[in-house]
GROMACS .gro file of C-alpha atoms in nm:
model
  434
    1UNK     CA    1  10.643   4.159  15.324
    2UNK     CA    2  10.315   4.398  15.344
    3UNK     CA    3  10.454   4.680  15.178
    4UNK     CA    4  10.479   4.438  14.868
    5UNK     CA    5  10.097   4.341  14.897
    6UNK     CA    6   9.863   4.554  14.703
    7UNK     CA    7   9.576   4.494  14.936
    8UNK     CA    8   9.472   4.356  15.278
    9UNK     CA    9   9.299   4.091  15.118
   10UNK     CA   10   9.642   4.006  14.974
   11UNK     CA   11   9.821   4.014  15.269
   12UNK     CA   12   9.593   3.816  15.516
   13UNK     CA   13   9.695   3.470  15.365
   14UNK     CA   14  10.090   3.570  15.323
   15UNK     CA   15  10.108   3.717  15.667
   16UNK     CA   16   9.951   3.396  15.837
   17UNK     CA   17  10.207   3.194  15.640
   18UNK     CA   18  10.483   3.347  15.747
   19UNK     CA   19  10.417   3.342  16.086
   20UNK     CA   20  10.349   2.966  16.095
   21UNK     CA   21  10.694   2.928  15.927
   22UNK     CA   22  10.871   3.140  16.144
   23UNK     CA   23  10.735   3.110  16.471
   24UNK     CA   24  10.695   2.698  16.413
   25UNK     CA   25  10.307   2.688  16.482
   26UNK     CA   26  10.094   2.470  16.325
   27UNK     CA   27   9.730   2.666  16.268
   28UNK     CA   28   9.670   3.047  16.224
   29UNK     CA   29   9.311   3.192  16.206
   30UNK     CA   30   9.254   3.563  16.121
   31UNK     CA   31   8.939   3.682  16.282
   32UNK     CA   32   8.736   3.996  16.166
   33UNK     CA   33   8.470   4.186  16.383
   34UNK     CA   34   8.162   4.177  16.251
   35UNK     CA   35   7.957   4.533  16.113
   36UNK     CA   36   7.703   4.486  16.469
   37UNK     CA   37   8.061   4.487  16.680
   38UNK     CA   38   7.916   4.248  16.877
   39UNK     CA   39   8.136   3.916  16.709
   40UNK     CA   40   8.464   3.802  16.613
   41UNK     CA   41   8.347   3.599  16.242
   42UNK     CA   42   8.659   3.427  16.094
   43UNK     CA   43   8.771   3.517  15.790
   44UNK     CA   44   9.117   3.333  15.653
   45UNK     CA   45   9.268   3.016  15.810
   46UNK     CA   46   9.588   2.871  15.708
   47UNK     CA   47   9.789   2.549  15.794
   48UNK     CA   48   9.993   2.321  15.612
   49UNK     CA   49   9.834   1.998  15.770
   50UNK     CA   50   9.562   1.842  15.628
   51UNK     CA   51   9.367   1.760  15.939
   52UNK     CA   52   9.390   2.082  16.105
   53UNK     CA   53   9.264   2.213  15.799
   54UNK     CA   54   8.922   2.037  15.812
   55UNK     CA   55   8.928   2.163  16.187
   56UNK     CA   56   8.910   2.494  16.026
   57UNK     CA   57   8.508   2.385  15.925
   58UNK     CA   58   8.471   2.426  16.289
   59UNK     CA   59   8.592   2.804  16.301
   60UNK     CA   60   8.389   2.869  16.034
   61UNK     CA   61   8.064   2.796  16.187
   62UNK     CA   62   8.167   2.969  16.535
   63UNK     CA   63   8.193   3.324  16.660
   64UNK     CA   64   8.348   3.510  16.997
   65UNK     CA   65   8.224   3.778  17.144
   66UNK     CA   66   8.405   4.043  17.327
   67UNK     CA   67   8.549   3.906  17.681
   68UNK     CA   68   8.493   3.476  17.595
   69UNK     CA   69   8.759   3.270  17.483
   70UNK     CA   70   9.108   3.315  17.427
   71UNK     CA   71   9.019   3.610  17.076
   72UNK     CA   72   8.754   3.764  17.275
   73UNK     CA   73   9.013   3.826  17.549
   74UNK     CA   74   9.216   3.948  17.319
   75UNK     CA   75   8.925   4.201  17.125
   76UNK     CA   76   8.796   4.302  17.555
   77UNK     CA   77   9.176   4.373  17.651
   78UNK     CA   78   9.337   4.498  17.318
   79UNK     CA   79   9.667   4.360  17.379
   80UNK     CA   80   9.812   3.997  17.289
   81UNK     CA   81   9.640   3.705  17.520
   82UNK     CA   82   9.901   3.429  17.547
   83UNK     CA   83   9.855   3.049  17.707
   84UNK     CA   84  10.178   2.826  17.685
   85UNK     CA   85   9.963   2.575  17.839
   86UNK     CA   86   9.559   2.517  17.782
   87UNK     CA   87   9.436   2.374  18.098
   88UNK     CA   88   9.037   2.395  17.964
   89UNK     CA   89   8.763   2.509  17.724
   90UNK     CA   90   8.703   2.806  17.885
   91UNK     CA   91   9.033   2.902  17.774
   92UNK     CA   92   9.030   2.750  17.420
   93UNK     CA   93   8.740   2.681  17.245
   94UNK     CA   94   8.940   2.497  17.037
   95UNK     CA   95   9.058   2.314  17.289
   96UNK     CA   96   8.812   1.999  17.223
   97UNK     CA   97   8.738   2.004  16.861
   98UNK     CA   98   9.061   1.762  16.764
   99UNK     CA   99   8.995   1.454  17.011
  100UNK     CA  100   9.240   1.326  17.204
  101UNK     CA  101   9.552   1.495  17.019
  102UNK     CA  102   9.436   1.894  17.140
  103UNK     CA  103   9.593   2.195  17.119
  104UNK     CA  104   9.860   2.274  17.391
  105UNK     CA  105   9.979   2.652  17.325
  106UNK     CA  106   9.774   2.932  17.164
  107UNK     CA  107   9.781   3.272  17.153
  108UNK     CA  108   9.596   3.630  17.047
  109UNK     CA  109   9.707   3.896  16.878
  110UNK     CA  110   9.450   4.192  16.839
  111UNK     CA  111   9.474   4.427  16.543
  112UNK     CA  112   9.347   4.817  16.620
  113UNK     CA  113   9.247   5.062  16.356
  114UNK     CA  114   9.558   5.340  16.399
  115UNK     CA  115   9.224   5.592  16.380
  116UNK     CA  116   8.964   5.464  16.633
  117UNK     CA  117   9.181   5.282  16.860
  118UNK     CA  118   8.913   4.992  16.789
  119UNK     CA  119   8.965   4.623  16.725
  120UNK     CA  120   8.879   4.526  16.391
  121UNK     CA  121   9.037   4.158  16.348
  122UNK     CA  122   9.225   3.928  16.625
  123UNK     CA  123   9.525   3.712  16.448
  124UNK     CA  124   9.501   3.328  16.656
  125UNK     CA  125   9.788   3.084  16.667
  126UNK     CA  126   9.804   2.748  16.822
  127UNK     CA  127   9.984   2.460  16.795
  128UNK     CA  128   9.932   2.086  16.927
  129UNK     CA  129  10.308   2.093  17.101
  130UNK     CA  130  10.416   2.335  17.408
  131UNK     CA  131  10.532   2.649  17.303
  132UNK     CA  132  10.664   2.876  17.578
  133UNK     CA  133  10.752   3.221  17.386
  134UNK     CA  134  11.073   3.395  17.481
  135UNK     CA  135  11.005   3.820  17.584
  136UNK     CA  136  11.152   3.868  17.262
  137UNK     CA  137  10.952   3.664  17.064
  138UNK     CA  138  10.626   3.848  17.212
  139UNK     CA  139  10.730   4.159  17.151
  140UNK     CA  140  10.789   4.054  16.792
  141UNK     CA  141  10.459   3.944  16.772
  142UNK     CA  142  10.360   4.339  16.932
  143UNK     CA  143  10.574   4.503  16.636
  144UNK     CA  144  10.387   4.232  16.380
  145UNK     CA  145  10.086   4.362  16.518
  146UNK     CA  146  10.171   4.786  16.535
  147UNK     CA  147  10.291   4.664  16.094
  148UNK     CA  148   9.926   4.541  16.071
  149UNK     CA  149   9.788   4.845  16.213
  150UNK     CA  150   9.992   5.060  15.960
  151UNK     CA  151   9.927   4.866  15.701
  152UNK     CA  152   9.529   4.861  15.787
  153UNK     CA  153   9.552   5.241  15.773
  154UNK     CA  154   9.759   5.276  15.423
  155UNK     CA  155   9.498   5.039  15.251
  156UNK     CA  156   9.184   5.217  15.411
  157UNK     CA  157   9.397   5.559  15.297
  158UNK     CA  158   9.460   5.341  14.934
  159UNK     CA  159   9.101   5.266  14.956
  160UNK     CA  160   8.983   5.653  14.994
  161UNK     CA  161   9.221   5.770  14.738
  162UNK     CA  162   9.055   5.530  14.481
  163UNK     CA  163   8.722   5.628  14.485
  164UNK     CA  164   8.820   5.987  14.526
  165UNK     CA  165   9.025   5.947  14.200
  166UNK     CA  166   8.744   5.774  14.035
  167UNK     CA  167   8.505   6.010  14.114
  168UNK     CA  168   8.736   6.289  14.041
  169UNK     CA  169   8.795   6.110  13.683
  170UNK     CA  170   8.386   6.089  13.588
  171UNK     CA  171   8.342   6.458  13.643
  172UNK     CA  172   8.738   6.640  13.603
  173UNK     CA  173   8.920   6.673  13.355
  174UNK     CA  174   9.276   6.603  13.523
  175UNK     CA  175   9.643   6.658  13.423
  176UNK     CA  176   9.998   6.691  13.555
  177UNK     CA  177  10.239   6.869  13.436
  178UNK     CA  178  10.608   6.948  13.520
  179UNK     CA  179  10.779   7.282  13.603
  180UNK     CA  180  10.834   7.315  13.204
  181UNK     CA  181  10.472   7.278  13.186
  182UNK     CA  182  10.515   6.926  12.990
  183UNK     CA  183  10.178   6.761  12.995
  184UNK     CA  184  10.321   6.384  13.203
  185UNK     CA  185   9.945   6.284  13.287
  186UNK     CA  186   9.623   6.344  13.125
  187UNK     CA  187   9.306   6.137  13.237
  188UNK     CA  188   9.071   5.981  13.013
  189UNK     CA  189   8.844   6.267  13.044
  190UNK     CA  190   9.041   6.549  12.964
  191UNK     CA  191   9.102   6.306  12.652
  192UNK     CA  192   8.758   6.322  12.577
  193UNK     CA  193   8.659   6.632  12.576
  194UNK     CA  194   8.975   6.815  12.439
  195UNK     CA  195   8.925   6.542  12.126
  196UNK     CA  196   9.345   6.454  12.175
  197UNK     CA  197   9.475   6.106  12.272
  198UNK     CA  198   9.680   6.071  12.575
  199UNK     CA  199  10.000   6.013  12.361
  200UNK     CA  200   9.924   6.318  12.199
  201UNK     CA  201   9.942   6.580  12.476
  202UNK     CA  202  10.238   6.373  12.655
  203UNK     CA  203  10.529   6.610  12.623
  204UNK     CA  204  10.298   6.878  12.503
  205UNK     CA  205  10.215   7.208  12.657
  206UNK     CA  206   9.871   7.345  12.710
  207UNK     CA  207   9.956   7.601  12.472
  208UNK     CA  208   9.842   7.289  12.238
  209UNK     CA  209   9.488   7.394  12.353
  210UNK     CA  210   9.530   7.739  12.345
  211UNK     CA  211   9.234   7.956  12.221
  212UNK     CA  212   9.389   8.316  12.253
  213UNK     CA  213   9.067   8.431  12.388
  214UNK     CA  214   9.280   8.546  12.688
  215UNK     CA  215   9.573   8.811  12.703
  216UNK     CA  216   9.938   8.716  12.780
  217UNK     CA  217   9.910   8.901  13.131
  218UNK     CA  218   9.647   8.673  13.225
  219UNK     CA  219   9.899   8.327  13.204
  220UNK     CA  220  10.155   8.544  13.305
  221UNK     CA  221   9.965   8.609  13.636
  222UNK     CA  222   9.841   8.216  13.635
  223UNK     CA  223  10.282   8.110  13.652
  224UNK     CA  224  10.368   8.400  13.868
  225UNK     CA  225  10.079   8.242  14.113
  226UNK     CA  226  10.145   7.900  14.079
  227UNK     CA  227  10.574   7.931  14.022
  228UNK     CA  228  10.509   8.094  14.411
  229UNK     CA  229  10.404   7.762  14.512
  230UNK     CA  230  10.043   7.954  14.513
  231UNK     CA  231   9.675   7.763  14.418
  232UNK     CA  232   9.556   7.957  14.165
  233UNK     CA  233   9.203   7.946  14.079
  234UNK     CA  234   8.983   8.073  13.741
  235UNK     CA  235   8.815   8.033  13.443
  236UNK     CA  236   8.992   7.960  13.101
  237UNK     CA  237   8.837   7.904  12.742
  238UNK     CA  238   9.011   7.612  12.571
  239UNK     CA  239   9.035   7.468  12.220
  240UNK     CA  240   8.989   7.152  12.134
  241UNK     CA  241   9.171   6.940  11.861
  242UNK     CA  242   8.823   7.015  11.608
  243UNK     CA  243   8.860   7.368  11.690
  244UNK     CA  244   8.576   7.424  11.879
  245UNK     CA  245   8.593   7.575  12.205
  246UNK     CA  246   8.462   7.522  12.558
  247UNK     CA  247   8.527   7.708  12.888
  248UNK     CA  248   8.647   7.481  13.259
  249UNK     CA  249   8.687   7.618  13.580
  250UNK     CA  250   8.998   7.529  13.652
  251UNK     CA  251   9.246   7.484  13.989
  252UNK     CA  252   9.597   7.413  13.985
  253UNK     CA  253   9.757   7.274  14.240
  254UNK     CA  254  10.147   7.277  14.269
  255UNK     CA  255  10.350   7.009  14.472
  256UNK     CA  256  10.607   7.115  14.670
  257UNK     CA  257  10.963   6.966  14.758
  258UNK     CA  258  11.079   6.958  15.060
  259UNK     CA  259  11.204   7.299  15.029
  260UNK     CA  260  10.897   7.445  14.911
  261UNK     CA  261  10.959   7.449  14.552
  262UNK     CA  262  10.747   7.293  14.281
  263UNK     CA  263  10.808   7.010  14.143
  264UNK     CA  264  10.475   6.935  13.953
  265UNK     CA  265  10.150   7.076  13.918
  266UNK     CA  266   9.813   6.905  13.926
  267UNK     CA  267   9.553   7.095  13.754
  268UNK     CA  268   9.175   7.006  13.809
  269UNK     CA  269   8.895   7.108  13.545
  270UNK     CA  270   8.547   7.105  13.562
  271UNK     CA  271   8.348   7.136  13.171
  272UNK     CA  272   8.174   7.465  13.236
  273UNK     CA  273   8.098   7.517  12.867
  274UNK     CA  274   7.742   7.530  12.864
  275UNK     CA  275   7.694   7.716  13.203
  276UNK     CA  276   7.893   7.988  13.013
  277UNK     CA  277   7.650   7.985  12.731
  278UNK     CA  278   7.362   7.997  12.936
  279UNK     CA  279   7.544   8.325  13.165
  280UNK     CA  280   7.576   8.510  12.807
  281UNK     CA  281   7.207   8.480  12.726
  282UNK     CA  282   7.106   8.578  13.019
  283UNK     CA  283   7.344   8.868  12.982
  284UNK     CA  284   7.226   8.938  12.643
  285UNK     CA  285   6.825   8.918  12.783
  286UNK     CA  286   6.965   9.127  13.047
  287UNK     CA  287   7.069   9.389  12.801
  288UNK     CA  288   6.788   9.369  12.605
  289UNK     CA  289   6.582   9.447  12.911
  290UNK     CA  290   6.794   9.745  13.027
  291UNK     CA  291   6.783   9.887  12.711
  292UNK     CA  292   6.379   9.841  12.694
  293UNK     CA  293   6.336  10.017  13.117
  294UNK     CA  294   6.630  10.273  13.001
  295UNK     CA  295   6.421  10.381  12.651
  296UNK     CA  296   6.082  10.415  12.780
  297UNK     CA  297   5.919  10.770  12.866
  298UNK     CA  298   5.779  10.666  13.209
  299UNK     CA  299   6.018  10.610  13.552
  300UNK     CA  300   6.038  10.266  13.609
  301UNK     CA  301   6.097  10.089  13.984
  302UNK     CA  302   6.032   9.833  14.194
  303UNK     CA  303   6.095   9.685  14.602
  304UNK     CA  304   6.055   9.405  14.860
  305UNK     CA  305   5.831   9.347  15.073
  306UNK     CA  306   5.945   9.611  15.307
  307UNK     CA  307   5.962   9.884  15.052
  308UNK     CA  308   6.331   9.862  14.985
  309UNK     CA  309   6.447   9.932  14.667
  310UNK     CA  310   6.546   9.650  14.412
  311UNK     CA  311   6.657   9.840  14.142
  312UNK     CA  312   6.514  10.151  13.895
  313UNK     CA  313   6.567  10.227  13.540
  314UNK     CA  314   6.781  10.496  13.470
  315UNK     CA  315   6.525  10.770  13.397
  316UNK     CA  316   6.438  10.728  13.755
  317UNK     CA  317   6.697  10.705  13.903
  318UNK     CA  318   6.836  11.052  13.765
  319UNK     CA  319   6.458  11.208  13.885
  320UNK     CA  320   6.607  11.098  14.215
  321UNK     CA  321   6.986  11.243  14.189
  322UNK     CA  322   7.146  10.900  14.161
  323UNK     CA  323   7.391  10.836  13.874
  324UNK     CA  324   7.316  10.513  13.811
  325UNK     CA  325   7.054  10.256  13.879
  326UNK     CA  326   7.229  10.001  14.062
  327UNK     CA  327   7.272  10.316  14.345
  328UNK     CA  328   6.939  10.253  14.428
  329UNK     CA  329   6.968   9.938  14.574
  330UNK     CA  330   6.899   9.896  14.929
  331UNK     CA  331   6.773  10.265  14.962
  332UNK     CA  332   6.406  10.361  15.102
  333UNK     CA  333   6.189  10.614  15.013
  334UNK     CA  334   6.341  10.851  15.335
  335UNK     CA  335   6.660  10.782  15.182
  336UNK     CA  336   6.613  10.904  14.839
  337UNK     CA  337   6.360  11.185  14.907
  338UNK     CA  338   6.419  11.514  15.030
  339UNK     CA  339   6.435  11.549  15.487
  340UNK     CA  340   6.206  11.853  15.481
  341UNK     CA  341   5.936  11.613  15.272
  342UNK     CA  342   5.889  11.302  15.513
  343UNK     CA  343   5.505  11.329  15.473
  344UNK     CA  344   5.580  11.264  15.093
  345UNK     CA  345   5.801  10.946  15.188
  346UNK     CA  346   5.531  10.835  15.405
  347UNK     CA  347   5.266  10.849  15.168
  348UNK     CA  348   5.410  10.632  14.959
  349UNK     CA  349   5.496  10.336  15.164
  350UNK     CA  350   5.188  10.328  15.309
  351UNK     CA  351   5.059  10.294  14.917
  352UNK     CA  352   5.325  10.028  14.921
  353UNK     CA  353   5.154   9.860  15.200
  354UNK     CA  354   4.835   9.871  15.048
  355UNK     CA  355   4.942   9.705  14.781
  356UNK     CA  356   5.103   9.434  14.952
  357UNK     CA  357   4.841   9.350  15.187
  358UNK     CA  358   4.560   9.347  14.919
  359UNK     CA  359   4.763   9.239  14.643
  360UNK     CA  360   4.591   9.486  14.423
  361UNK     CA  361   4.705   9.743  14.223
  362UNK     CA  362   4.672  10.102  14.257
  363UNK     CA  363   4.617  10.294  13.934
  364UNK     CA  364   4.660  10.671  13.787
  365UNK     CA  365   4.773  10.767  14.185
  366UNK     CA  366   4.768  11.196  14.052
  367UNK     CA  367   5.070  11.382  14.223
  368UNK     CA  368   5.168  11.746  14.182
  369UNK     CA  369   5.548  11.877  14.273
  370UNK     CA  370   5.712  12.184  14.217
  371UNK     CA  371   5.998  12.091  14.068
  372UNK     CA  372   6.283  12.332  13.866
  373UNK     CA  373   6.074  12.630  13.935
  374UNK     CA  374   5.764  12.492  13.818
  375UNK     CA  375   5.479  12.328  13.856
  376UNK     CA  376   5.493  11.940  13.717
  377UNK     CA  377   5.193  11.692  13.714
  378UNK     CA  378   5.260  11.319  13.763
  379UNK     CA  379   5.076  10.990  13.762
  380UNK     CA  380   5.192  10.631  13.952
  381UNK     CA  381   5.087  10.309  13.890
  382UNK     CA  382   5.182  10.035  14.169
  383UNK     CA  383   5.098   9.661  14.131
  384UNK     CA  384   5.197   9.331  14.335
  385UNK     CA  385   5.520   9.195  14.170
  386UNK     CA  386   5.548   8.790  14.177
  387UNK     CA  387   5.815   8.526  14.107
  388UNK     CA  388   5.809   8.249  13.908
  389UNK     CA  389   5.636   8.030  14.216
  390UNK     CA  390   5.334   8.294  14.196
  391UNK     CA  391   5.501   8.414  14.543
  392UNK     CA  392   5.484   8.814  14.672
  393UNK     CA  393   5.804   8.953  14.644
  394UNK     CA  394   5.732   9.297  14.621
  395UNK     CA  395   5.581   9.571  14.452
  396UNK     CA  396   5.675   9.719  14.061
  397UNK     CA  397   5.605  10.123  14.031
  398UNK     CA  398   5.553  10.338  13.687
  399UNK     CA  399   5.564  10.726  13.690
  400UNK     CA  400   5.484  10.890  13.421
  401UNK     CA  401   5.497  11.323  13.372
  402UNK     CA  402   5.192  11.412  13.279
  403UNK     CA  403   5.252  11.768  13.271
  404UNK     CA  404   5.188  11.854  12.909
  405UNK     CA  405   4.907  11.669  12.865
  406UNK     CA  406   4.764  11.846  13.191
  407UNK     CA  407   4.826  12.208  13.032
  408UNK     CA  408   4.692  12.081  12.693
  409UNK     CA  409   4.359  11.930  12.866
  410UNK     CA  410   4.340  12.318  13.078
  411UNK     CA  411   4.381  12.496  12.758
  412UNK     CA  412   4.140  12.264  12.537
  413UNK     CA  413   3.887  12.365  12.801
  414UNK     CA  414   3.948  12.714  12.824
  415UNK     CA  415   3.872  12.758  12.459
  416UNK     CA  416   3.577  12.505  12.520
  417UNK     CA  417   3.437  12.774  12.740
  418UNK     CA  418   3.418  13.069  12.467
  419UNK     CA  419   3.175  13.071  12.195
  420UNK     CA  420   3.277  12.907  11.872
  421UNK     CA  421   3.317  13.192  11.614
  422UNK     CA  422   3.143  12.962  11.333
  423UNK     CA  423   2.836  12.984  11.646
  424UNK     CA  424   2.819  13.340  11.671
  425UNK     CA  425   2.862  13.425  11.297
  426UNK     CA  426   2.557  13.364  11.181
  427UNK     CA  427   2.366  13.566  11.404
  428UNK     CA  428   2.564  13.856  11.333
  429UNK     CA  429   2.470  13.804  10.980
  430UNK     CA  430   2.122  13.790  11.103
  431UNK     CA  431   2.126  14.090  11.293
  432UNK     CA  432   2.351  14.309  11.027
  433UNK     CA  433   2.100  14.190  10.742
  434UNK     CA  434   1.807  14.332  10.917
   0.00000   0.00000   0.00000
């Protein structure tokens, strides 16, 4: 009988009239424990006479707690609390509330949550003629109650699944397919965004939303994965029925038989279309930039906060014997710099530093190096480098070669120190003229 209910709700009033009917009592109660788990509260009552039913008011204004009264023994001791005879109140509430014509047999049958062990509900029966229960009939009652407890935990499982699958279908976009890859199941918003009605990608393939932006290896790799009874995982640009395109990041799941082969495949999507657009500027500002550091005449770095390098443009980073900027990374001045120069390394963290702690730049800092046989002139610039929360990450650094400008300046003012001939020419006139 439960596995035909859809719900607990459903099967509270069929279960209590069946065992009425088959067990020949006259009143069952189903009691829930309250949120507090302090009290039983009832919740469903059922009996086909009319008098015992306005008895039920009663129930309805009264609660048990754990340990008092027949249900409370029942919740305190979690197994089933049985009286073929009711000798007092302190037995059976209920023992008083019909007059002279009381109940004579009642019983309680607690119901545990398969995961906690914990009561949640007690099931009450009573009836107003002797019943003595045969061992069999109890441990009917036992199995009636273990059903319950399954039942309890395949509705709170239901329950789970449900709001899982209708959160999944406000965010995912969701189908299944077969081993063919036939398209059996597509949720309302795959629908939406791939612009096709359900009916129209039944039967279909995903090759309906094909956008050949990726090669054949990659789907090839995709079946090989998932054929293998494998998760596979990635990123695929789509089509949709207009002909416009958008990208999901995209799991499929296969379900295996009981011998480990597929037998369908649930794949989940998530619309990644305009995180992809926004990845592609920033990869096209990040170009830009590059291009900008890579074309300029001065060497271009910058660090942390403990003068570690962050990255370099490439003019630097080939003054420093790397290949590549990215090389850089991680690296200190002692680790790009010649071993036999540590004074030079040291020199400039401790510029570094005083840039930091003054957050201040440090202009025109003049160096001279003898580099490929000759002498070479060079001037730094270091300044306090922020984020976007005005925060002191680090420090950027410009170099520039100032070499020829150094050997232009010496030889403007060596000729500056000789006598202009246009100076000295008129006095020789002077003299020669007498």
């Amino acid at each position: 009988m439960l596995n035909q209910c859809l719900s607990l709700e459903d099967a509270i009033p069929k279960l209590l009239t069946c065992l009425c009917q088959s067990l020949d009592w006259e009143l069952a109660e189903w009691w829930l424990v309250d949120g507090s788990l302090l009290k039983l509260n009832q919740y469903y009552v059922h009996s086909a006479d009319t008098e015992l039913r306005r008895f039920s008011l009663h129930s309805l204004q009264t609660t048990f707690t754990k340990g008092v009264n027949l249900p409370g023994l029942a919740w305190q001791h979690k197994t089933l609390q049985y009286l073929d005879v009711i000798e007092n109140r302190e037995q059976f509430r209920h023992h008083l509330w019909l007059g002279s014509k009381t109940f004579q047999s009642a019983l309680a049958l607690p119901i545990l949550a398969s995961d906690t062990e914990q009561v949640v509900g007690v099931i009450l029966l009573a009836t107003r003629s002797p019943k003595k229960l045969n061992p069999d009939q109890l441990t009917t009652l036992e199995t009636i109650g273990n059903n319950i407890q399954q039942f309890l935990m395949i509705d709170r499982v239901n329950d789970e699944l449900q709001c899982m699958k209708e959160a999944l279908d406000h965010s995912a976009l969701v189908t299944i397919a077969d081993t063919q890859g036939l398209i059996i199941y597509a949720n309302d918003k795959f629908c939406e965004i791939s612009g096709y009605k359900r009916h129209e990608l039944e039967g279909q393939t995903h090759r309906l939303i094909k956008s050949d932006h990726h090669s054949p290896d990659f789907f090839a790799t995709l079946w090989k994965t998932i054929s293998a009874g494998q998760v596979w995982q990635g990123e695929i640009k789509n089509r949709k029925k207009n002909g416009d395109y958008y990208w999901v990041k995209s799991t499929i799941i296969p379900f295996l038989d009981s011998y480990g082969k597929p037998f369908k495949y649930l794949s989940v999507r998530f619309d990644i279309t305009e995180l992809v657009a926004v990845e592609e500027k920033l990869k096209q500002k990040d170009t830009f930039l590059t291009s900008i550091l890579n074309n300029v005449p001065q060497y271009i770095f910058w660090k942390d906060t403990k003068s570690i390098f962050l990255g370099c443009n490439q003019k630097f980073a080939r003054s420093v014997g790397l290949e590549h900027p990215d090389q850089i990374i991680g690296k200190t001045d002692y680790d790009i710099y010649p071993s036999s120069q540590p004074a030079r390394s040291t020199r400039y963290r401790q510029e570094d530093q005083h840039v930091l702690n003054s957050e201040s730049p440090i202009f025109d800092i003049l160096e001279n190096r003898y580099e490929g046989g000759k002498d070479n002139w060079f001037t730094t610039n270091k300044l306090p480098l922020y984020n976007g929360a005005d925060e002191l990450i680090g420090i950027l650094g410009t170099v520039e070669n100032i070499t020829d400008r150094i050997k232009a300046e010496a030889e403007l003012q060596r000729f500056l120190n000789y006598p202009s001939i246009y100076c000295v020419l008129p006095i020789l006139m002077v003299i020669l003229c007498g």
